Coordinates of C-alpha atoms in Angstrom, one line a residue:
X67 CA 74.9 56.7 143.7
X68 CA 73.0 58.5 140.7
X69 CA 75.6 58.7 137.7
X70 CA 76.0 61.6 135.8
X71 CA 74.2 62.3 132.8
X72 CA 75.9 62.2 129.2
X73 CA 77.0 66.0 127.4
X74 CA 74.3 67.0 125.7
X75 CA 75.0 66.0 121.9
X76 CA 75.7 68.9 119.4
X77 CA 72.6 71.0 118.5
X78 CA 70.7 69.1 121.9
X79 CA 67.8 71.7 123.3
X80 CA 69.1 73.4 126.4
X81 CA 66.7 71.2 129.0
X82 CA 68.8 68.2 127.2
X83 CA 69.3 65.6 130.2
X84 CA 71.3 63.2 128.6
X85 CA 69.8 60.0 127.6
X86 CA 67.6 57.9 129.8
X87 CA 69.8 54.8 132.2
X88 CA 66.9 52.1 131.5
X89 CA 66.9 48.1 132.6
X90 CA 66.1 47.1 129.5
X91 CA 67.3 47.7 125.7
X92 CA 65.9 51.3 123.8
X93 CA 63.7 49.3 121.3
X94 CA 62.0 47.4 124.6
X95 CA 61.8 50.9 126.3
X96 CA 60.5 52.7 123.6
X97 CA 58.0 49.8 123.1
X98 CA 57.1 50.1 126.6
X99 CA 56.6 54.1 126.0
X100 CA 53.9 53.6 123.3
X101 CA 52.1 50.8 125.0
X102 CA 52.2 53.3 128.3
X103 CA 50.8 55.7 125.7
X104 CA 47.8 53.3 124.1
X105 CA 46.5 52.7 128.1
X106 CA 46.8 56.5 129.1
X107 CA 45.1 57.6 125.7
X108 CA 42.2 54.9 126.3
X109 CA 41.9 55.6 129.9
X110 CA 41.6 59.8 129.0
X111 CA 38.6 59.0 126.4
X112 CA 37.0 56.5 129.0
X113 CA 37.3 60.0 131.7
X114 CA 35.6 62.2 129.0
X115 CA 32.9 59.9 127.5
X116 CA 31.8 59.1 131.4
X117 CA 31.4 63.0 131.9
X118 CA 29.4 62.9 128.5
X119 CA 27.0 60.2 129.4
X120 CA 26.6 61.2 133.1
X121 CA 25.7 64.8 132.2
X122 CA 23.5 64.1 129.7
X123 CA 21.6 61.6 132.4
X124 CA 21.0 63.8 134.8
X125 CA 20.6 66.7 133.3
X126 CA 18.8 65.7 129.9
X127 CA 20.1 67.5 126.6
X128 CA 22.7 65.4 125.7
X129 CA 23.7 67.8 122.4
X130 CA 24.3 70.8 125.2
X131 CA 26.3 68.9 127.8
X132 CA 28.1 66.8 125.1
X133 CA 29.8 70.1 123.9
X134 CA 29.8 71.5 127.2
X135 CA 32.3 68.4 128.6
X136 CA 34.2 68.5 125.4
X137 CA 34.7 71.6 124.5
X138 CA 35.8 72.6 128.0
X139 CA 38.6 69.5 127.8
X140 CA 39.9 70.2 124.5
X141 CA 40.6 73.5 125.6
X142 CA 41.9 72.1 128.9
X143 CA 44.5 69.9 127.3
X144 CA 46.0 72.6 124.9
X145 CA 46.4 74.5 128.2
X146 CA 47.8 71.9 130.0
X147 CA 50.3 70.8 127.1
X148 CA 51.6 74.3 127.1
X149 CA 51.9 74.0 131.1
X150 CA 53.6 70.7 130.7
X151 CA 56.8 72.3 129.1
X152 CA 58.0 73.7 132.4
X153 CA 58.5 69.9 133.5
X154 CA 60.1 68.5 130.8
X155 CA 63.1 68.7 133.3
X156 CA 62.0 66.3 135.2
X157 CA 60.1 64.3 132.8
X158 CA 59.6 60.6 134.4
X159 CA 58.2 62.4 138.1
X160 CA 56.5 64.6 136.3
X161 CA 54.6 62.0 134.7
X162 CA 54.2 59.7 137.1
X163 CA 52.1 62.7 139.3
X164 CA 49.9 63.8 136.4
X165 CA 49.1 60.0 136.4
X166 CA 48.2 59.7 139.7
X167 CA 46.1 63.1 139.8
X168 CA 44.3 61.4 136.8
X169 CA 43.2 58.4 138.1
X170 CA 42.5 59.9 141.0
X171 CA 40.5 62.9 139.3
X172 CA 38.8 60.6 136.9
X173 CA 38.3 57.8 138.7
X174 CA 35.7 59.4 141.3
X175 CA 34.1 62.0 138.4
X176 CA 31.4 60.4 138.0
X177 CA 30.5 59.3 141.4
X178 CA 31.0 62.9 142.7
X179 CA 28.4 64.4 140.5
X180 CA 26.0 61.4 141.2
X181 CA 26.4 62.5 144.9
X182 CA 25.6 66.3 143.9
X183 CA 23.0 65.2 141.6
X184 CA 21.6 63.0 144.8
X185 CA 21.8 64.6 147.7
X186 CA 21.7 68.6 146.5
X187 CA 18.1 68.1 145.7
X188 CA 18.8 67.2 141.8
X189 CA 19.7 70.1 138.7
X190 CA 16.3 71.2 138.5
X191 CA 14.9 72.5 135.1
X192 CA 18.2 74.3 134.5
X193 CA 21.7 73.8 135.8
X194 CA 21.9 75.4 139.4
X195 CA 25.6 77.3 140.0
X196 CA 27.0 74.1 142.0
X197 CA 26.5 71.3 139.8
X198 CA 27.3 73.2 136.6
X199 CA 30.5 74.7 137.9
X200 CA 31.1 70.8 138.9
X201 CA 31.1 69.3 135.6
X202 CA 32.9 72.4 134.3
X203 CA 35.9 71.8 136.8
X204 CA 35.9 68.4 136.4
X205 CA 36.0 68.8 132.9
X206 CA 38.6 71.4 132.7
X207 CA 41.1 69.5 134.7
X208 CA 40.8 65.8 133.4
X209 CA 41.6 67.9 130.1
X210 CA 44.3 69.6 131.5
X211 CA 46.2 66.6 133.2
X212 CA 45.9 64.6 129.6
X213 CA 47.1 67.4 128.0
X214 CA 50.1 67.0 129.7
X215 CA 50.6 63.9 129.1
X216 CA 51.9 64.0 125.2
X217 CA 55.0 67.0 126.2
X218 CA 56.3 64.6 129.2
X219 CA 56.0 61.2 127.2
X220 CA 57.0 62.9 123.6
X221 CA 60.4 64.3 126.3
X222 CA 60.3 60.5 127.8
X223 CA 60.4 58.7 124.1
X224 CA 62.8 61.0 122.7
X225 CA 65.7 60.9 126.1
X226 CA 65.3 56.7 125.1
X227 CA 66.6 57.2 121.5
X228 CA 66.6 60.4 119.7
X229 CA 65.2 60.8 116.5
X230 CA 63.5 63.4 114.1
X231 CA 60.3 65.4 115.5
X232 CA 57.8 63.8 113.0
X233 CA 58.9 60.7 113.2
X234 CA 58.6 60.6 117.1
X235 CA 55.3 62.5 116.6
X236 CA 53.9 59.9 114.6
X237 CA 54.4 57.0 116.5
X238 CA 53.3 58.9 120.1
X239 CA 50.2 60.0 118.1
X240 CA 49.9 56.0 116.4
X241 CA 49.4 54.9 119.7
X242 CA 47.8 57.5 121.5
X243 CA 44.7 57.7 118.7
X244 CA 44.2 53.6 118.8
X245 CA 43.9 53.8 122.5
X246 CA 41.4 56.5 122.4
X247 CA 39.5 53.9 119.7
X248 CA 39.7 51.5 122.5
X249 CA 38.7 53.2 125.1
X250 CA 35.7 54.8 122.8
X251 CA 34.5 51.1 122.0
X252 CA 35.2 49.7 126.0
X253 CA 33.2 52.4 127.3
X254 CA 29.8 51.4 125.8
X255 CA 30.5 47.6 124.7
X256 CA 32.3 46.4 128.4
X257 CA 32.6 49.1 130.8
X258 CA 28.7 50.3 131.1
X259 CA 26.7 47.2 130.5
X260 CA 29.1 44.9 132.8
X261 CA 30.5 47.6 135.6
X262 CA 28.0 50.6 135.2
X263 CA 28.8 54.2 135.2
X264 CA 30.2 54.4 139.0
X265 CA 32.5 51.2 139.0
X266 CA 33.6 51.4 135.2
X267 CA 34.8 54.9 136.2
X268 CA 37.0 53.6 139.3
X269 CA 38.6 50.5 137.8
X270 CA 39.5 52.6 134.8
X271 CA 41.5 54.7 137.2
X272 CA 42.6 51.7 138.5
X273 CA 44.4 51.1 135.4
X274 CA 45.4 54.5 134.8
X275 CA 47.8 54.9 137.7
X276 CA 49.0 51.1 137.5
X277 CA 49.9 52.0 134.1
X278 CA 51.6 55.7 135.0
X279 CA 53.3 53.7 137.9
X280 CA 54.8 51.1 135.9
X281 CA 56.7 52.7 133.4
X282 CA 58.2 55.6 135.7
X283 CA 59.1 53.4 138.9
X284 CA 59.8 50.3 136.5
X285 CA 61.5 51.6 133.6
X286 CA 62.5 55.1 134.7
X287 CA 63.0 54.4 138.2
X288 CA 67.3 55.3 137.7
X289 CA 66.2 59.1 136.6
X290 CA 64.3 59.3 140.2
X291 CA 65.9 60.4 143.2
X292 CA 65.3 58.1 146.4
X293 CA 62.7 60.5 147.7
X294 CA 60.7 60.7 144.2
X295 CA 60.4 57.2 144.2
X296 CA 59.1 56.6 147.2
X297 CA 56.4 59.7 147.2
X298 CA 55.2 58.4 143.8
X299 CA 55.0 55.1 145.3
X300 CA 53.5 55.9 148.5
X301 CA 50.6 58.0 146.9
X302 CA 50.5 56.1 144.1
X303 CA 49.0 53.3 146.8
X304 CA 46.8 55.4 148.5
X305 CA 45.2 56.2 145.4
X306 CA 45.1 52.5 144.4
X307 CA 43.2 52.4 147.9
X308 CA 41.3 55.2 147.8
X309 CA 39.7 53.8 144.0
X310 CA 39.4 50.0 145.7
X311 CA 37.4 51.6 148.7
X312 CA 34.9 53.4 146.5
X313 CA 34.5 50.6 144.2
X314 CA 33.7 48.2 147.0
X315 CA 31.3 50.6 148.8
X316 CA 29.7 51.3 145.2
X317 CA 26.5 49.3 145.8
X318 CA 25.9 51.0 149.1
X319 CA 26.6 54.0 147.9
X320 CA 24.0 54.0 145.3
X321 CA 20.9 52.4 146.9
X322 CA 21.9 55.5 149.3
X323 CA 21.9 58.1 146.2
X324 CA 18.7 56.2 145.0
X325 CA 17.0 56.8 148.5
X326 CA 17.7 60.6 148.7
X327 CA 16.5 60.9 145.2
X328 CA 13.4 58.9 144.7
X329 CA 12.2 58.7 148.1
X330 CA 13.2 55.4 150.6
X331 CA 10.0 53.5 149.2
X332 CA 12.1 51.9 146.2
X333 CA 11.5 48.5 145.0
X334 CA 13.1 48.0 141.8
X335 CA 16.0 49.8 140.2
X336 CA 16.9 48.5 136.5
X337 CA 19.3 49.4 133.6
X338 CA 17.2 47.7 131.0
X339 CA 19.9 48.9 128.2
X340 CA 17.9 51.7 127.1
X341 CA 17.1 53.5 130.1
X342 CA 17.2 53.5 133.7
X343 CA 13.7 51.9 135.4
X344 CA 13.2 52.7 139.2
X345 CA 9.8 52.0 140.8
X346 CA 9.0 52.9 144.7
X347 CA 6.0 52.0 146.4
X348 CA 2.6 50.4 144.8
X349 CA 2.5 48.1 147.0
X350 CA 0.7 47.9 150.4
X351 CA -1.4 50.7 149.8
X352 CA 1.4 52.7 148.7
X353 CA 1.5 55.1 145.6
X354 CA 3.3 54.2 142.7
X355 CA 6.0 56.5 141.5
X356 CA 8.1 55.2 138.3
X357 CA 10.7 56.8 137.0
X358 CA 12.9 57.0 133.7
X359 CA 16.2 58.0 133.3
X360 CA 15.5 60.3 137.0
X361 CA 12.7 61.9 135.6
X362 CA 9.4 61.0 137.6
X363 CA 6.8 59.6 134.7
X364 CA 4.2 58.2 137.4
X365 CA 2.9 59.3 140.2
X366 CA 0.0 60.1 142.1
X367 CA -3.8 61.4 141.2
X368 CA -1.8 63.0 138.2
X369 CA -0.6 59.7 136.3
X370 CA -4.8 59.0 135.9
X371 CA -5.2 62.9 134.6
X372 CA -2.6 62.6 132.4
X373 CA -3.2 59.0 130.3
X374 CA -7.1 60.5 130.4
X375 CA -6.5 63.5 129.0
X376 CA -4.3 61.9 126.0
X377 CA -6.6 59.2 125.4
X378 CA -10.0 60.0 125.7
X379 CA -10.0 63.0 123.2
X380 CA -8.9 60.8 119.9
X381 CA -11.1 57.8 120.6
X382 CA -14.0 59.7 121.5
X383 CA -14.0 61.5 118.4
X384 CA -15.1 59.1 115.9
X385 CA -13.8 55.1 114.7
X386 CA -11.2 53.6 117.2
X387 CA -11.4 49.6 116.4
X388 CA -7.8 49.9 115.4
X389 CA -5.4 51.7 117.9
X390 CA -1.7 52.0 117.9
X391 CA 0.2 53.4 120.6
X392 CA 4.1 54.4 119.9
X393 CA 5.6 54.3 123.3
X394 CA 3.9 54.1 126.4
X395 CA 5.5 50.7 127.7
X396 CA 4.1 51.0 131.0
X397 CA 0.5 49.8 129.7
X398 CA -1.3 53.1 131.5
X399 CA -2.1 54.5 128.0
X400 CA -3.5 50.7 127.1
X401 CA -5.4 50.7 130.0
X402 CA -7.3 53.4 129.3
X403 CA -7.6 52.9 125.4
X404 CA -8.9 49.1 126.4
X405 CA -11.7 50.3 128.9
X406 CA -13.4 52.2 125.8
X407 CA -16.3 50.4 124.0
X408 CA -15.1 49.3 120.6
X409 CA -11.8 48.8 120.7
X410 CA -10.7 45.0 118.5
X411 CA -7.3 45.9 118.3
X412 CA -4.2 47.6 120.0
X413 CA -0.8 47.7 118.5
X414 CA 2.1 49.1 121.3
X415 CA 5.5 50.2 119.9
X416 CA 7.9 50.1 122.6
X417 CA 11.6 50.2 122.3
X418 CA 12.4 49.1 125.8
X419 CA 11.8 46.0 126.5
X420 CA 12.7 45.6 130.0
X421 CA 10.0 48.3 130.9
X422 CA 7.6 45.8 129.1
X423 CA 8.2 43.0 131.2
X424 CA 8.2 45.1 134.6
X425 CA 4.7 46.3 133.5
X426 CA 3.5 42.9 132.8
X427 CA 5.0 41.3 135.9
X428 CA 6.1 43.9 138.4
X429 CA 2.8 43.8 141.3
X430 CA 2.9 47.5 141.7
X431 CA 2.9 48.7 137.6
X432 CA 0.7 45.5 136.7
X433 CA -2.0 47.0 139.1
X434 CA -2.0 50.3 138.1
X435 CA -2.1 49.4 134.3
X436 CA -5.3 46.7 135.5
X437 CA -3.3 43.6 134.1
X438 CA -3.4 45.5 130.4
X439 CA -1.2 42.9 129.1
X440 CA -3.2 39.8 129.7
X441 CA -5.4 41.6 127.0
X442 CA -5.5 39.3 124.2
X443 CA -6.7 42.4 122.3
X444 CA -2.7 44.1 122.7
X445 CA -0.1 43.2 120.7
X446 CA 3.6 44.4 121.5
X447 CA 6.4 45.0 118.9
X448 CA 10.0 45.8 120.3
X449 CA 11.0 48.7 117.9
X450 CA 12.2 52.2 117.6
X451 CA 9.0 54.3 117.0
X452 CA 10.4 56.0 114.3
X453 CA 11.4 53.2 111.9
X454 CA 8.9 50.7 113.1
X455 CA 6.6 53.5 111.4
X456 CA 8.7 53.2 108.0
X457 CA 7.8 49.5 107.3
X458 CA 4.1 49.7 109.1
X459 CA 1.0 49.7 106.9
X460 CA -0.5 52.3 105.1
X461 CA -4.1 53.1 106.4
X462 CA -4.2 51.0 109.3
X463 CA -5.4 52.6 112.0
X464 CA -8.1 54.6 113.1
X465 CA -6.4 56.2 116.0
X466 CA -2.7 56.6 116.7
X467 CA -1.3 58.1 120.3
X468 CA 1.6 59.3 120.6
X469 CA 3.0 58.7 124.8
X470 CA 6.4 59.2 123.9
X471 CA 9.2 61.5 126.2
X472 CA 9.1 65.1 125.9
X473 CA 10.6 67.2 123.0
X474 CA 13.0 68.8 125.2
X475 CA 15.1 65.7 125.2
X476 CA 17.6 65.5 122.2
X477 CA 17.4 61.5 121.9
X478 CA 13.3 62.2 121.4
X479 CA 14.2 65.0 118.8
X480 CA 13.3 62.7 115.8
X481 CA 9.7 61.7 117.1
X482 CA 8.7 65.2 116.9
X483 CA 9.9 65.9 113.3
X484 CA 8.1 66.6 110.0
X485 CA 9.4 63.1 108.8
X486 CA 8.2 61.2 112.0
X487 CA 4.6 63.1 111.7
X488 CA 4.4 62.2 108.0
X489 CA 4.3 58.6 108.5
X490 CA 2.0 58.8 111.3
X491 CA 0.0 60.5 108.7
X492 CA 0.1 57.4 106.4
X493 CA -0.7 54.6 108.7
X494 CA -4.3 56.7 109.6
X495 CA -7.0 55.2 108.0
X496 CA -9.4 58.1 106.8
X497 CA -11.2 59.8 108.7
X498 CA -8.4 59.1 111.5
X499 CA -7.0 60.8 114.4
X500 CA -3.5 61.6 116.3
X501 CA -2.7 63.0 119.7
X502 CA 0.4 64.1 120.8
X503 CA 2.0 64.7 124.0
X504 CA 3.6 68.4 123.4
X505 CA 5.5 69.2 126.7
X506 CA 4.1 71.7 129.3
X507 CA 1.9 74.7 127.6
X508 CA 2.6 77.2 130.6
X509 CA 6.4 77.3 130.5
X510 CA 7.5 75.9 127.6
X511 CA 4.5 77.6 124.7
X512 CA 7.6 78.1 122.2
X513 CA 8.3 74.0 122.0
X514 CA 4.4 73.5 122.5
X515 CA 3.7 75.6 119.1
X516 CA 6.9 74.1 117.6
X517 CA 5.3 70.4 118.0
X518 CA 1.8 72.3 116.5
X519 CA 3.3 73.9 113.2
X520 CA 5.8 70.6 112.4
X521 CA 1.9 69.2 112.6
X522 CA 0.6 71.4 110.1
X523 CA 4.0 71.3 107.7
X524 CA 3.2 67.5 107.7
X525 CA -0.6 68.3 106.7
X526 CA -2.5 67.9 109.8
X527 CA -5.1 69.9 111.1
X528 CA -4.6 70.3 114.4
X529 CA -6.8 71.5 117.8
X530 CA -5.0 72.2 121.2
X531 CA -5.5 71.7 124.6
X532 CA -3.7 70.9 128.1
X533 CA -5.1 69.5 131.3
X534 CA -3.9 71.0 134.8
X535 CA -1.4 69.1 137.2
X536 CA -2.7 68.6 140.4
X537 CA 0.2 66.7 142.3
X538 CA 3.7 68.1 143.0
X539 CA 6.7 65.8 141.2
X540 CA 5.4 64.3 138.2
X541 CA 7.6 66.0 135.4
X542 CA 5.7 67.9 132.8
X543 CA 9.0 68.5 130.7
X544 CA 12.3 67.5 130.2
X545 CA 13.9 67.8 133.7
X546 CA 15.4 65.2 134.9
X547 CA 14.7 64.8 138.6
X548 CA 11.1 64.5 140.5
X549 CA 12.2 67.7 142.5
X550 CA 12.2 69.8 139.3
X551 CA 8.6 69.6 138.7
X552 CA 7.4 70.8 142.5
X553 CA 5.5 74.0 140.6
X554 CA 2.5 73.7 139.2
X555 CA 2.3 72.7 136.1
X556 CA 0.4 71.3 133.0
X557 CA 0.5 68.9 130.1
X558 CA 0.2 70.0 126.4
X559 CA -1.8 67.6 123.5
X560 CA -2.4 68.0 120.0
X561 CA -5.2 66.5 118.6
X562 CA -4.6 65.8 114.9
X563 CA -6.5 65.1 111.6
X564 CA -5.3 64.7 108.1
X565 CA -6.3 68.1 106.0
X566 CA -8.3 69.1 104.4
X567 CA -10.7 67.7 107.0
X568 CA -10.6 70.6 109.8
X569 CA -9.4 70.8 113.3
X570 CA -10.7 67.4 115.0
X571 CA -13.3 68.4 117.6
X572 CA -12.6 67.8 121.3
X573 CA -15.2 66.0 122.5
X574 CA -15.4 63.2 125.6
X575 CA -17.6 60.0 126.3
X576 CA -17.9 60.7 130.2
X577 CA -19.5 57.5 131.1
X578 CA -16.0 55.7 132.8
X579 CA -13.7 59.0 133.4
X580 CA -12.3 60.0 136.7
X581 CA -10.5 63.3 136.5
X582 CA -11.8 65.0 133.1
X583 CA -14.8 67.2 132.3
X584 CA -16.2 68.7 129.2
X585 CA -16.6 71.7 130.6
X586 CA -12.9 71.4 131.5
X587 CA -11.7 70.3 128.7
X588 CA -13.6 73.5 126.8
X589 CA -11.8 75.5 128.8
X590 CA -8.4 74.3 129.0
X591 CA -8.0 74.1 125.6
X592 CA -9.3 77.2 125.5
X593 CA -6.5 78.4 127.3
X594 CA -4.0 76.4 125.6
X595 CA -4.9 79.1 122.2
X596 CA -4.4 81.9 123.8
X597 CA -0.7 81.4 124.4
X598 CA -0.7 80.6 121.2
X599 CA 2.8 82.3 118.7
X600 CA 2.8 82.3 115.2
X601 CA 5.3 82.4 112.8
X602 CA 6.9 79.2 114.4
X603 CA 9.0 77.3 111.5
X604 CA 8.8 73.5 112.0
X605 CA 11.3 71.0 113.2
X606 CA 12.9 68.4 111.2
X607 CA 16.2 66.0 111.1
X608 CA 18.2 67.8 109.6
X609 CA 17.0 71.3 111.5
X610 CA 15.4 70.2 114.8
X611 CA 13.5 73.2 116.7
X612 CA 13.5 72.0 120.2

């Protein structure tokens, strides 16, 4: 038999319930309370930082989709705290079902926009209805469930042991902002590196509803009807099972997602800590396709065209003994600068690693870069391109390529800067050269002429050109799937010299080419200028353009 509650005390709001009937003392329940509050708060930040990274994987421009998600949530969770005052009646149930449609909710985000992502034929170059209302929706009502959290916990603390409004504030919020520190530093120290994105997500709404469920069947369980209880329970446990199914069909699940998006000839799928390395095929007489981060970075005739077409024009056009080559990991840009006569050394830049070691050992990417490794000519420095650059040398280099990912993508935003272009400027030697890869001319001229005037701000003369795609998939801008790219489509390159010299001319040594012309090259760069626009102002740290 439920006992009734005490009067309300004089000057009690009118949804006054009396106080709570707990098990234990109120200092023990309140502690309880606060600790419920430290998990729920870590748990909510673990749910929005897992939207974060997973949009701004698949879809590219982490700045955009960062303020999408969060954004969208804050607004969510003022909406939902408002919403949350019609249940302060019932408090402890109420709770205890926001809890459970949390973890339920959050715990399968990210794998339900993987799946979209996988098998809806990928975002394409901009977000498609479907997947952007997805992350939208989920966004909106993981912030609406925690914003209902503090009203129902704030009404939870305060039936325990009354006290004044700002000191109850102050201790919900205590706890509440060191979880969310928690949960901020978990995400990227514990949950990503040892469960990934897919299982870190499941297990934290794993602890999520084991939390929820705890303090309202535990210490609440006398303000619950018989029939509350056992609901909460029940579905409490089916969402316990629902989360320990998914998490133990996660590796199926994925080499499934990796099928329908890279094709069913994949070999290797990595998370070197950097970035994401699949490779399918190159073996067996099968093309090698090797993607980063989803986007599709080798593949067919087109990965030869490519590395040609931003090699061969800077060492053809005058001294290349000394080469450096910021990015490029996958030795294809090495393998063409080591097939050129005259070439004593080649510094490579690479900030990943793990790519390094796949294209030194991997059969497939080995082959395809002929063994450029084994070159006792290459030298290979783990850095970030842009301060590598800061300590190099002045004047040590007669050429210096630039294979690095495409403006479009915020993390690469630095490497297309004034700043980065003025130290490439002071590790040429005189009379050196820089290319840059630009990003497609055809659809993207505005970033393409962005890239040329930040060139010129940093005092280089510079002379355009592009080189035509032949094969479908191999991404010519930021997107992030291989689907995106099906169009035809080019590549963009800036040839560079340090003014006052001139424009650098674009000439090429045909004697070991394969895809390139100088009649072609004539005329594609000739095309390059005339989608030329003027007036472009240039991008730096502080004001990036792209």
């Amino acid at each position: 038999m439920i006992e009734p509650h005490a009067p309300a005390p004089p000057g009690a709001p009118p949804h006054w319930t009396g106080p709570a009937r707990l098990p234990v003392r109120p200092g023990t329940g309140r502690f309880l309370v606060l600790v419920c509050v430290f998990v729920c708060a870590a748990c909510g930040l673990v749910y929005e930082l897992e939207l974060v990274a997973f949009a701004s994987y698949l879809i590219g421009d982490s700045v955009t989709q960062s303020s999408v998600v969060l954004s969208v949530m804050v607004f969510a969770m003022g909406v939902g705290s408002l919403a949350a005052k019609r249940l302060r009646w019932h408090a402890a149930a109420g709770f205890g079902a926001i809890e459970i449609a949390l973890a339920l909710v959050g715990g399968c985000s990210a794998m339900a926009l993987y799946a979209v992502f996988a098998w809806t034929g990928g975002w394409g170059g901009v977000w498609s209805d479907g997947p952007r209302f997805l992350l939208v929706a989920f966004s909106l009502a993981i912030g609406l469930l925690i914003g209902a959290e503090v009203p129902l916990l704030m009404e939870l603390i305060q039936r325990i042991r009354r006290q004044d409004a700002g000191g109850a504030v102050a201790d919900l919020f205590a706890a509440d902002y060191v979880g969310a520190l928690v949960g901020g530093l978990a995400f990227p120290f514990l949950l990503l590196p040892f469960l990934g994105q897919l299982t870190g997500a499941l297990v934290t709404g794993t602890v999520n509803v084991v939390a929820g469920g705890a303090l309202v069947l535990g210490l609440f369980r006398r303000d619950l009807t018989r029939r509350a209880r056992w609901t909460l329970l029940v579905v409490g446990l089916v969402v316990l099972g629902v989360l320990a199914s998914a998490a133990a069909l996660t590796d199926d699940f994925e080499r499934a997602a990796r099928h329908a998006v890279y094709g069913k000839d994949v070999r290797v799928a990595v998370q070197t800590g950097v970035q994401e390395v699949v490779l399918a095929g190159g073996t067996d007489g099968r093309p090698l396709d090797l993607f980063l981060d989803g986007r599709l970075r080798v593949g067919g005739r087109d990965e030869r065209r490519y590395h040609e077409a931003l090699v061969h024009p800077a060492l053809s056009g005058g001294p290349h003994a000394r080469v450096l080559i910021l990015g490029g990991g996958d030795g294809l840009a090495a393998r063409e600068v080591l097939g050129e006569r005259g070439v004593r050394r080649l510094d490579l830049v690479e900030i990943d690693a793990g790519l390094v070691r796949l294209a030194r050992h991997d059969p497939g990417l080995s082959a395809a870069n002929g063994h450029a490794y084994d070159d006792p000519r290459v030298h290979v420095v783990t850095a970030d391109a842009f301060g590598w650059l800061r300590g190099a040398p002045p004047a040590a280099y007669d050429v210096v390529i630039a294979d690095l990912p495409d403006p479009g993508i915020t993390a690469s935003t630095k490497l297309y800067s004034q700043e980065f272009y003025g130290l490439a400027r002071r590790v040429l030697a005189p009379g050196g050269r820089l290319v840059v890869h630009a990003g497609p001319v055809t659809t993207r001229p505005r970033v393409f002429w962005t890239v040329a005037a930040t060139l010129r701000t940093a005092g280089f003369s510079t002379s355009p050109y592009r080189v035509l795609g032949h094969d479908s998939g191999f991404a010519a801008g930021p997107d992030r799937s291989a689907g995106a790219s099906r169009a035809p489509h080019d590549w963009g390159f800036l040839l560079a010299a340090p003014a006052p010299a001139g424009p650098p001319p674009l000439r090429l040594d045909p004697g070991r080419l394969h895809t390139l012309t100088q009649a072609g090259l004539t005329a594609d760069a000739a095309a390059a200028r005339g989608t030329r626009i003027l007036g472009l102002p240039p991008s730096t740290l502080v004001h990036p353009r792209y």
